[in-house]
mmCIF file of C-alpha atoms in Angstrom:
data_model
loop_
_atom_site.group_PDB
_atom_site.id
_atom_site.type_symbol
_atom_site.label_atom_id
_atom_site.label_comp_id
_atom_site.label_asym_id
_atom_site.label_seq_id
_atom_site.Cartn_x
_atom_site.Cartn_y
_atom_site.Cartn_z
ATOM 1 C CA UNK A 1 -1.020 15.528 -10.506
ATOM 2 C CA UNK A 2 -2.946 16.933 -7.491
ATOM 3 C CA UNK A 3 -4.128 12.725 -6.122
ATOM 4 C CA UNK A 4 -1.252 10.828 -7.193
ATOM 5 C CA UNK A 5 -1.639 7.547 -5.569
ATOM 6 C CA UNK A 6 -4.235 8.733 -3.805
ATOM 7 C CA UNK A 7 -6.731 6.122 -3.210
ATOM 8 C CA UNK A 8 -10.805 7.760 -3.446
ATOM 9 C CA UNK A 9 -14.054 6.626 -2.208
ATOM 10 C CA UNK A 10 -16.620 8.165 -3.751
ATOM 11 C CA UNK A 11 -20.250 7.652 -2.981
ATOM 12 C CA UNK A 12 -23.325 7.700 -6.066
ATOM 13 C CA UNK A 13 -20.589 8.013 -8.371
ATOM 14 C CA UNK A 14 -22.573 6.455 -11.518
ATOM 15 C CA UNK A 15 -23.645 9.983 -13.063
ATOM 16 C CA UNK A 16 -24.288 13.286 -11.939
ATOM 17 C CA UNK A 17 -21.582 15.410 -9.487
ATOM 18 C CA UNK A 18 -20.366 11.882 -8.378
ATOM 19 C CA UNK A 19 -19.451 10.644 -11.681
ATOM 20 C CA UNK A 20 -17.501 14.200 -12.445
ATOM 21 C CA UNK A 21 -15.552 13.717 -9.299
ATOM 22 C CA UNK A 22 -14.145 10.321 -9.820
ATOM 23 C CA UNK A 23 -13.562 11.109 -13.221
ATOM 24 C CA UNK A 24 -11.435 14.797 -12.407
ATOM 25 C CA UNK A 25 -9.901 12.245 -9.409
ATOM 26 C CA UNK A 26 -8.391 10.012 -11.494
ATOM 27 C CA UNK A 27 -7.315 12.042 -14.366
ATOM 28 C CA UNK A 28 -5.147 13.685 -11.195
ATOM 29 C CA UNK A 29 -3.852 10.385 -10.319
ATOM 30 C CA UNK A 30 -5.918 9.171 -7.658
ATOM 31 C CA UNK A 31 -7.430 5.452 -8.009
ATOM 32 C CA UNK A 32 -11.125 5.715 -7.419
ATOM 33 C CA UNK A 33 -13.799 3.443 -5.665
ATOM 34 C CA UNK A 34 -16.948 3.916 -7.051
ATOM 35 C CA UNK A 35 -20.156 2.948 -5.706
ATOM 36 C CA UNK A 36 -24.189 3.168 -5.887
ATOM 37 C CA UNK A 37 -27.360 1.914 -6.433
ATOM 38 C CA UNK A 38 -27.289 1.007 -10.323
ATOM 39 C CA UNK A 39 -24.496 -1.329 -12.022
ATOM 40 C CA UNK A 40 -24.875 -0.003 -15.690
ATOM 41 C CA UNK A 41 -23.587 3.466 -14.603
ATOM 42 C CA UNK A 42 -20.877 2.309 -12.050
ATOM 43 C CA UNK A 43 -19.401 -0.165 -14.961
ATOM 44 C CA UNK A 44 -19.841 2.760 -17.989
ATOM 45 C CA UNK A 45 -18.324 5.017 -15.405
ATOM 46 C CA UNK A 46 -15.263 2.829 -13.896
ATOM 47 C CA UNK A 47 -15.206 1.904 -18.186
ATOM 48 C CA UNK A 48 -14.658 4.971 -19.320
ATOM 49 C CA UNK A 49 -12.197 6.261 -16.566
ATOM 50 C CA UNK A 50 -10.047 2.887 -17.171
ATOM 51 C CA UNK A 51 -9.758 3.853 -20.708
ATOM 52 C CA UNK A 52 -8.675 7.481 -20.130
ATOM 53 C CA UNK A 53 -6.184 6.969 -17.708
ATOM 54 C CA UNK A 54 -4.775 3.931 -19.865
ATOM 55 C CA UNK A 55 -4.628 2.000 -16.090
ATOM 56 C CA UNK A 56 -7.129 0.343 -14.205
ATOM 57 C CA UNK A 57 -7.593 2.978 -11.852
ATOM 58 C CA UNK A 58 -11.170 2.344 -11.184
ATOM 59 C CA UNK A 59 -13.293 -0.083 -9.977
ATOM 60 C CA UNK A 60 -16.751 -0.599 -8.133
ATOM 61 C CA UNK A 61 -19.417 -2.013 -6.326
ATOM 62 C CA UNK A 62 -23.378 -1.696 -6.272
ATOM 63 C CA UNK A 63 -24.872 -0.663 -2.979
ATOM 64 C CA UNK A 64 -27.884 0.272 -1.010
ATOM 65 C CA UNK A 65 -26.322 2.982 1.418
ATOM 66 C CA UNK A 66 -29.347 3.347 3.518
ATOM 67 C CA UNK A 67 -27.937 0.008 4.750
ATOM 68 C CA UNK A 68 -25.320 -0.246 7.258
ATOM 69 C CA UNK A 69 -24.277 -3.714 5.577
ATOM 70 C CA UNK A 70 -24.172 -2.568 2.218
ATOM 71 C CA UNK A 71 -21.643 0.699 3.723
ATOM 72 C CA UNK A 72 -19.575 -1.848 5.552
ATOM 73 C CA UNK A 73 -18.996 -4.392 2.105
ATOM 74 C CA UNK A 74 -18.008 -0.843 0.407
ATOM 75 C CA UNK A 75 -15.076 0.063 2.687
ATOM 76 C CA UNK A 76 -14.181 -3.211 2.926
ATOM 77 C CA UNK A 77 -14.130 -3.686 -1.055
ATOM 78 C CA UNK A 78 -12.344 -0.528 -1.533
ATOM 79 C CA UNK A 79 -9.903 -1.839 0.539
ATOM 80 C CA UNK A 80 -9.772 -5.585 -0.619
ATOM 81 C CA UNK A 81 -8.993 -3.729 -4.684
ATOM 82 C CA UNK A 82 -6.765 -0.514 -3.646
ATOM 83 C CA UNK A 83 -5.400 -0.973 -0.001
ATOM 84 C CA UNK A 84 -6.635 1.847 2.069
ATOM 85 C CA UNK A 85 -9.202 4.827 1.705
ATOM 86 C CA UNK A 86 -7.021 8.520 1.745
ATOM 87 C CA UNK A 87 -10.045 10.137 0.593
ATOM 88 C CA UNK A 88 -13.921 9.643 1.231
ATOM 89 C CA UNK A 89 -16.016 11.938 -0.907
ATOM 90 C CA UNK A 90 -20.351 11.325 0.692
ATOM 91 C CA UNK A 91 -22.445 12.288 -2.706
ATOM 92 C CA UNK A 92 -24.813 10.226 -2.763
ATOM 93 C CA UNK A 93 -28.641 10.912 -2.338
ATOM 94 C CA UNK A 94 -31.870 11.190 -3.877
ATOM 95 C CA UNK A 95 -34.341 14.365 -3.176
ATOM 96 C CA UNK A 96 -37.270 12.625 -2.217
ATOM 97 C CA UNK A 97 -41.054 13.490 -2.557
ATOM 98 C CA UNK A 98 -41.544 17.064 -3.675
ATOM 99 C CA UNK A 99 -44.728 18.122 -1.081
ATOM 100 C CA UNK A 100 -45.295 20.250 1.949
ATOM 101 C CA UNK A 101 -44.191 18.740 5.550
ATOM 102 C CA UNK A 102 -47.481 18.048 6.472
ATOM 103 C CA UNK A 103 -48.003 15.352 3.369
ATOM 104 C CA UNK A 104 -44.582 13.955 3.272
ATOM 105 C CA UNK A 105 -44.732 10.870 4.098
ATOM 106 C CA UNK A 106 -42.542 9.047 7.134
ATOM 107 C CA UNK A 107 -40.905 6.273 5.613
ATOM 108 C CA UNK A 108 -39.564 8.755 2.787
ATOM 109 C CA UNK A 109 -38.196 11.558 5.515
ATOM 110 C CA UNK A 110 -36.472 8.278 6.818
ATOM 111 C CA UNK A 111 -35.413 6.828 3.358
ATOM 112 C CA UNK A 112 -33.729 10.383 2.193
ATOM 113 C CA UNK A 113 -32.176 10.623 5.998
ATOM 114 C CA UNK A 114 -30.841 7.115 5.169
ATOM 115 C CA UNK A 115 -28.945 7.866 2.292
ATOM 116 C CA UNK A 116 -27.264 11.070 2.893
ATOM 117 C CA UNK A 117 -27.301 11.866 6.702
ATOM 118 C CA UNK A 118 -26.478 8.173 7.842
ATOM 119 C CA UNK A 119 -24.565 6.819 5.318
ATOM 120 C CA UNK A 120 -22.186 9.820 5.197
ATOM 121 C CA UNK A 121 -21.911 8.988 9.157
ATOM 122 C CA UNK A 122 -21.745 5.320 8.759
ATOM 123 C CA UNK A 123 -19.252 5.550 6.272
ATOM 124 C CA UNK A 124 -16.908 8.148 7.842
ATOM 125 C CA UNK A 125 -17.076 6.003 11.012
ATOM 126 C CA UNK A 126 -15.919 2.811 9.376
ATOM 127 C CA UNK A 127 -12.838 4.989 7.600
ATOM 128 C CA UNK A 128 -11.524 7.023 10.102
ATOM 129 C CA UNK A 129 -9.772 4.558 12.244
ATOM 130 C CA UNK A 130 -7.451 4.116 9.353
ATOM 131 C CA UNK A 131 -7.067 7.445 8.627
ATOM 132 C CA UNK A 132 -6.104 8.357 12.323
ATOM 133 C CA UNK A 133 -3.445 5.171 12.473
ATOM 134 C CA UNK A 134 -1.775 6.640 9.435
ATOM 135 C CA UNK A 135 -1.860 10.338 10.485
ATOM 136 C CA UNK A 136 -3.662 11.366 7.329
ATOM 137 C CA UNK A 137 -6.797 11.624 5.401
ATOM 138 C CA UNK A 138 -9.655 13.467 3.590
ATOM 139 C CA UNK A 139 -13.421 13.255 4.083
ATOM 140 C CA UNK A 140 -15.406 15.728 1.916
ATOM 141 C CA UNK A 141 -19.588 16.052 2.188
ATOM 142 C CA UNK A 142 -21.275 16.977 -0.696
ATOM 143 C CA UNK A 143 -24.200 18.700 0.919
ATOM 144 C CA UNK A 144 -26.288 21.548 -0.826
ATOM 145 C CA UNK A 145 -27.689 24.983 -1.385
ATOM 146 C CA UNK A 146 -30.898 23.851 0.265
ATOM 147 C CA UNK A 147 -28.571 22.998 3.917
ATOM 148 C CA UNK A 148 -28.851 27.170 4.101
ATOM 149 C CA UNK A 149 -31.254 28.750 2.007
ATOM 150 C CA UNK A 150 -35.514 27.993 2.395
ATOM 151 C CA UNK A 151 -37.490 26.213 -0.366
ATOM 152 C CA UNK A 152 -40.575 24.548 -0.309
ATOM 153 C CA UNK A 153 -41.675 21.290 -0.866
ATOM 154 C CA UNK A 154 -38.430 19.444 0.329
ATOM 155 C CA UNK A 155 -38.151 18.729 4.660
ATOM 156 C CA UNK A 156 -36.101 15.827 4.097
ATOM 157 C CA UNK A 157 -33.544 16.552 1.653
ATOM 158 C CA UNK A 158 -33.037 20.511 2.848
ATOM 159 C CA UNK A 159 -32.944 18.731 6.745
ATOM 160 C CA UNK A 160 -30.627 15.383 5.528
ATOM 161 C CA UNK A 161 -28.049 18.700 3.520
ATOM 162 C CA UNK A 162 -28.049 20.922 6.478
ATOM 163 C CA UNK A 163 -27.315 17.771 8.976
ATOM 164 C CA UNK A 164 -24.562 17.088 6.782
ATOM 165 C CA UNK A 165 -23.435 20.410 7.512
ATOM 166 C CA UNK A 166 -22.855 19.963 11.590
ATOM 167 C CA UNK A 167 -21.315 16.146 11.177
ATOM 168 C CA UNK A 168 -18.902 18.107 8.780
ATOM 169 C CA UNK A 169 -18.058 20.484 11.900
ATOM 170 C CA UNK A 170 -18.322 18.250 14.484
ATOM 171 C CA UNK A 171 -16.126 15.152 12.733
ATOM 172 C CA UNK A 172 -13.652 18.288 11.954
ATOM 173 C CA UNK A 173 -12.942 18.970 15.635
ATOM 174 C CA UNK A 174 -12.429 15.491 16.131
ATOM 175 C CA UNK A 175 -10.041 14.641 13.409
ATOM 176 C CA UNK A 176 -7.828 18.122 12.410
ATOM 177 C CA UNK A 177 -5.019 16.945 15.451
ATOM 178 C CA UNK A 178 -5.081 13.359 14.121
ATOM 179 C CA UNK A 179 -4.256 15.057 10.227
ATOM 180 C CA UNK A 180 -7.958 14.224 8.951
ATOM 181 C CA UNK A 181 -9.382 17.193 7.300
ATOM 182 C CA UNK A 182 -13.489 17.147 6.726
ATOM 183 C CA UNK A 183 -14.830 19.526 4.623
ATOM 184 C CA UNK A 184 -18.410 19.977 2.858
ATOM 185 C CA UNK A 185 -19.420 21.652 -0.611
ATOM 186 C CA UNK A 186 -22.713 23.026 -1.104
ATOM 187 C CA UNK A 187 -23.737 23.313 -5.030
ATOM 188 C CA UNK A 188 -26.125 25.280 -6.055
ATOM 189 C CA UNK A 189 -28.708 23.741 -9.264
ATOM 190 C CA UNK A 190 -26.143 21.746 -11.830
ATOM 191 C CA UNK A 191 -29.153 21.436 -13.971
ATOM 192 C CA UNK A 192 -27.882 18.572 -16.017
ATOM 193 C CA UNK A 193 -28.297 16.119 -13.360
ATOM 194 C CA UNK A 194 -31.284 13.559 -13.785
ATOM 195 C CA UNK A 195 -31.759 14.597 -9.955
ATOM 196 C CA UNK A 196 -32.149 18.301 -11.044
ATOM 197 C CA UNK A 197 -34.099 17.667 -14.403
ATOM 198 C CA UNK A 198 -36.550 15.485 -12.183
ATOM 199 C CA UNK A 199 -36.974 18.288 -9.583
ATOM 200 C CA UNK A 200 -37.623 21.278 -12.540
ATOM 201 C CA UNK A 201 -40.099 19.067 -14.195
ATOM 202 C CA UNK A 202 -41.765 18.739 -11.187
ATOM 203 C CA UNK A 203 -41.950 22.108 -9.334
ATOM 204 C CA UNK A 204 -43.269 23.250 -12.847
ATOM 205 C CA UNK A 205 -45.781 20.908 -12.921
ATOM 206 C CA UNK A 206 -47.232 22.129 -9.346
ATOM 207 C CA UNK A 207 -46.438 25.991 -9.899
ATOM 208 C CA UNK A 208 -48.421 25.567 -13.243
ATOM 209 C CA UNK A 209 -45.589 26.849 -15.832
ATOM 210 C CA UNK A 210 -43.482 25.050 -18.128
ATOM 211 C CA UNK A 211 -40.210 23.519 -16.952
ATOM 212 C CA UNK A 212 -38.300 26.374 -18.961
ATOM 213 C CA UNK A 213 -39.541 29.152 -17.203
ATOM 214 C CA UNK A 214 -39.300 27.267 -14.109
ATOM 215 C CA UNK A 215 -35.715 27.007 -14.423
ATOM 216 C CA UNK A 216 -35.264 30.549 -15.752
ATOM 217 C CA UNK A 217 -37.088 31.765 -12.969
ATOM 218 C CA UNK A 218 -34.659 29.394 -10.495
ATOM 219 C CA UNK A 219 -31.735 31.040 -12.246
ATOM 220 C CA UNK A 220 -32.567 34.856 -12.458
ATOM 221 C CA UNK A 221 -32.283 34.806 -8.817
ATOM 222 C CA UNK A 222 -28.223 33.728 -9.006
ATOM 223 C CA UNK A 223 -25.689 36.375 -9.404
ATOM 224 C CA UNK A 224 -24.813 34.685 -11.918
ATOM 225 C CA UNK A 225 -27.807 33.797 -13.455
ATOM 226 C CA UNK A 226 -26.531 30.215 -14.057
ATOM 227 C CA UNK A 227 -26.884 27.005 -13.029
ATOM 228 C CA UNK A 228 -23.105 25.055 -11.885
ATOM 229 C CA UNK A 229 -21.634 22.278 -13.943
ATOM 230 C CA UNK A 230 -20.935 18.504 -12.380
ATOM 231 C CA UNK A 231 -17.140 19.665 -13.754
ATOM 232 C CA UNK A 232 -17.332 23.113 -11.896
ATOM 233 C CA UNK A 233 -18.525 20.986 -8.630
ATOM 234 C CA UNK A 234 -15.928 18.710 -9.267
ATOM 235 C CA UNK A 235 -13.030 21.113 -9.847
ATOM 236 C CA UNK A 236 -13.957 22.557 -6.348
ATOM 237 C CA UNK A 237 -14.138 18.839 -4.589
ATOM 238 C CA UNK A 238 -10.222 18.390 -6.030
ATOM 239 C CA UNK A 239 -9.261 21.670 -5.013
ATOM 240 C CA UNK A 240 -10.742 20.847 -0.888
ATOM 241 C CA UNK A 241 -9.310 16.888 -1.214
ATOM 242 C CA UNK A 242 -5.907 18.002 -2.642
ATOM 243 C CA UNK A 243 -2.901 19.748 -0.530
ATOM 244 C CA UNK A 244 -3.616 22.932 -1.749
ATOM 245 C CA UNK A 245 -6.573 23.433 1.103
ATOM 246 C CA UNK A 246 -3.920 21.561 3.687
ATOM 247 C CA UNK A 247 -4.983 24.455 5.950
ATOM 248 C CA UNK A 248 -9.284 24.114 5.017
ATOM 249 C CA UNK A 249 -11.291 21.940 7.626
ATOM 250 C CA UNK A 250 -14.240 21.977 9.327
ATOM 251 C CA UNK A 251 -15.952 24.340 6.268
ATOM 252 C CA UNK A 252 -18.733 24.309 3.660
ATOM 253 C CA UNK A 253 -17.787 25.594 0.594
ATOM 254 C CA UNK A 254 -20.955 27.850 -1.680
ATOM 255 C CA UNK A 255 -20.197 26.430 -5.342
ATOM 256 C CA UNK A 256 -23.763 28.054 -6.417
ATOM 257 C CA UNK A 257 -23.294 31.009 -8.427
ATOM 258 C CA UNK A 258 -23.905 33.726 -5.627
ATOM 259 C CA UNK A 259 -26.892 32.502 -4.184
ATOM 260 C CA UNK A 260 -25.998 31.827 -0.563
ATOM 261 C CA UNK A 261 -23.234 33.980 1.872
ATOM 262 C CA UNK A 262 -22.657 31.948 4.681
#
């Protein structure tokens, strides 16, 4: 097992890439933290992991992350159930209004800003100290596709993704000589997300074409002409918070199908 006794943190972990990662995490061993906005998910999530692994290996807390309180009673609840935090994985977000930078309005750019750029900062800040006093620890950014390629009709999210990018690098200079490695992944479209469904419904809706051949026409620009899985997204997020990247930190990681090369 890559994460035995690992203990993992992992941020909008109710459904979507989030909910694949603590899953994959604790079938490798790891006990896993979950938190986010909505308690039916976290408790069908942390359910269904407890029954897999035959253990209670998972537990979790609802939170509003766009609130420094709210990402101070996480750490401190992971801590309270598991000990200490060896791993923080930032997923979770929202895409926000879907309109041009001159109609988007302030309080959104500021809401979406909230929840991934600050939170992933807040959070990191409030774990590393223990990570530095015991020599050893992962934080892993799940930022996006949209942090280095240009689409329309999404300033906050793209500018939130690509921010995530240079705290990545930045908190990786910092922490490699203290034996904390920070990493980021960027997926491309996992198209069974709500978040992604949402987003196809309604780019088709303003490009006048059915969600269908929005999507196909998403896709067919993808060397592979596919959109990722939450498990393929998730199988890369073990892979950079295991061992077996000991020598990975300070990168962001394409998981997109060939859409971006740098």
């Amino acid at each position: 097992m890559l994460l035995e006794n690992r203990i993992a943190l992992v941020t909008g972990s109710g459904r979507g890439i989030g909910r694949a990662i603590a899953r994959l995490f604790a079938n490798e061993g790891a006990m896993v933290f979950l938190t986010a906005r909505t308690e039916i998910e976290l408790s069908a999530t942390a359910a269904e992991i407890n029954s897999a692994t035959h253990n209670r290996q998972a537990a979790f807390v609802t939170a509003d992350l766009t609130h420094e309180a709210d990402c101070t009673r996480v750490v401190a609840a992971a801590r309270e159930k598991f000990g200490r935090i060896d791993i923080l994985v930032n997923n979770a977000g929202h895409y926000g209004p879907v309109v041009p930078v001159e109609e988007y309005p302030l309080a959104e750019f500021d809401g979406v800003i909230a929840v991934h750029l600050r939170a992933a900062f807040l959070l990191s800040k409030l774990v590393l100290p223990e990570m530095y006093d015991r020599g050893s620890g992962v934080i892993l950014n799940i930022s996006s596709l949209s942090a280095k390629s240009a689409f329309g009709w999404g300033s906050a999210y793209a500018a939130a993704k690509a921010g995530l990018l240079g705290l990545t690098r930045v908190t990786a200079a910092e922490a490699a000589r203290k034996g904390v490695r920070v990493n980021a992944l960027c997926p491309g479209p996992v198209t069974e997300t709500v978040m992604s469904k949402e987003l196809g419904a309604t780019l088709a809706r303003k490009l006048g074409v059915s969600p269908e051949e929005q999507l196909a026409g998403f896709l067919s620009t993808l060397l592979q002409g596919r959109g990722q899985t939450a498990d393929e997204i998730a199988r890369a997020a073990l892979f950079l918070c295991s061992d077996q990247s000991s020598a990975i930190t300070g990168q962001s990681i394409n998981v997109d199908g060939g859409a971006a090369f740098f």
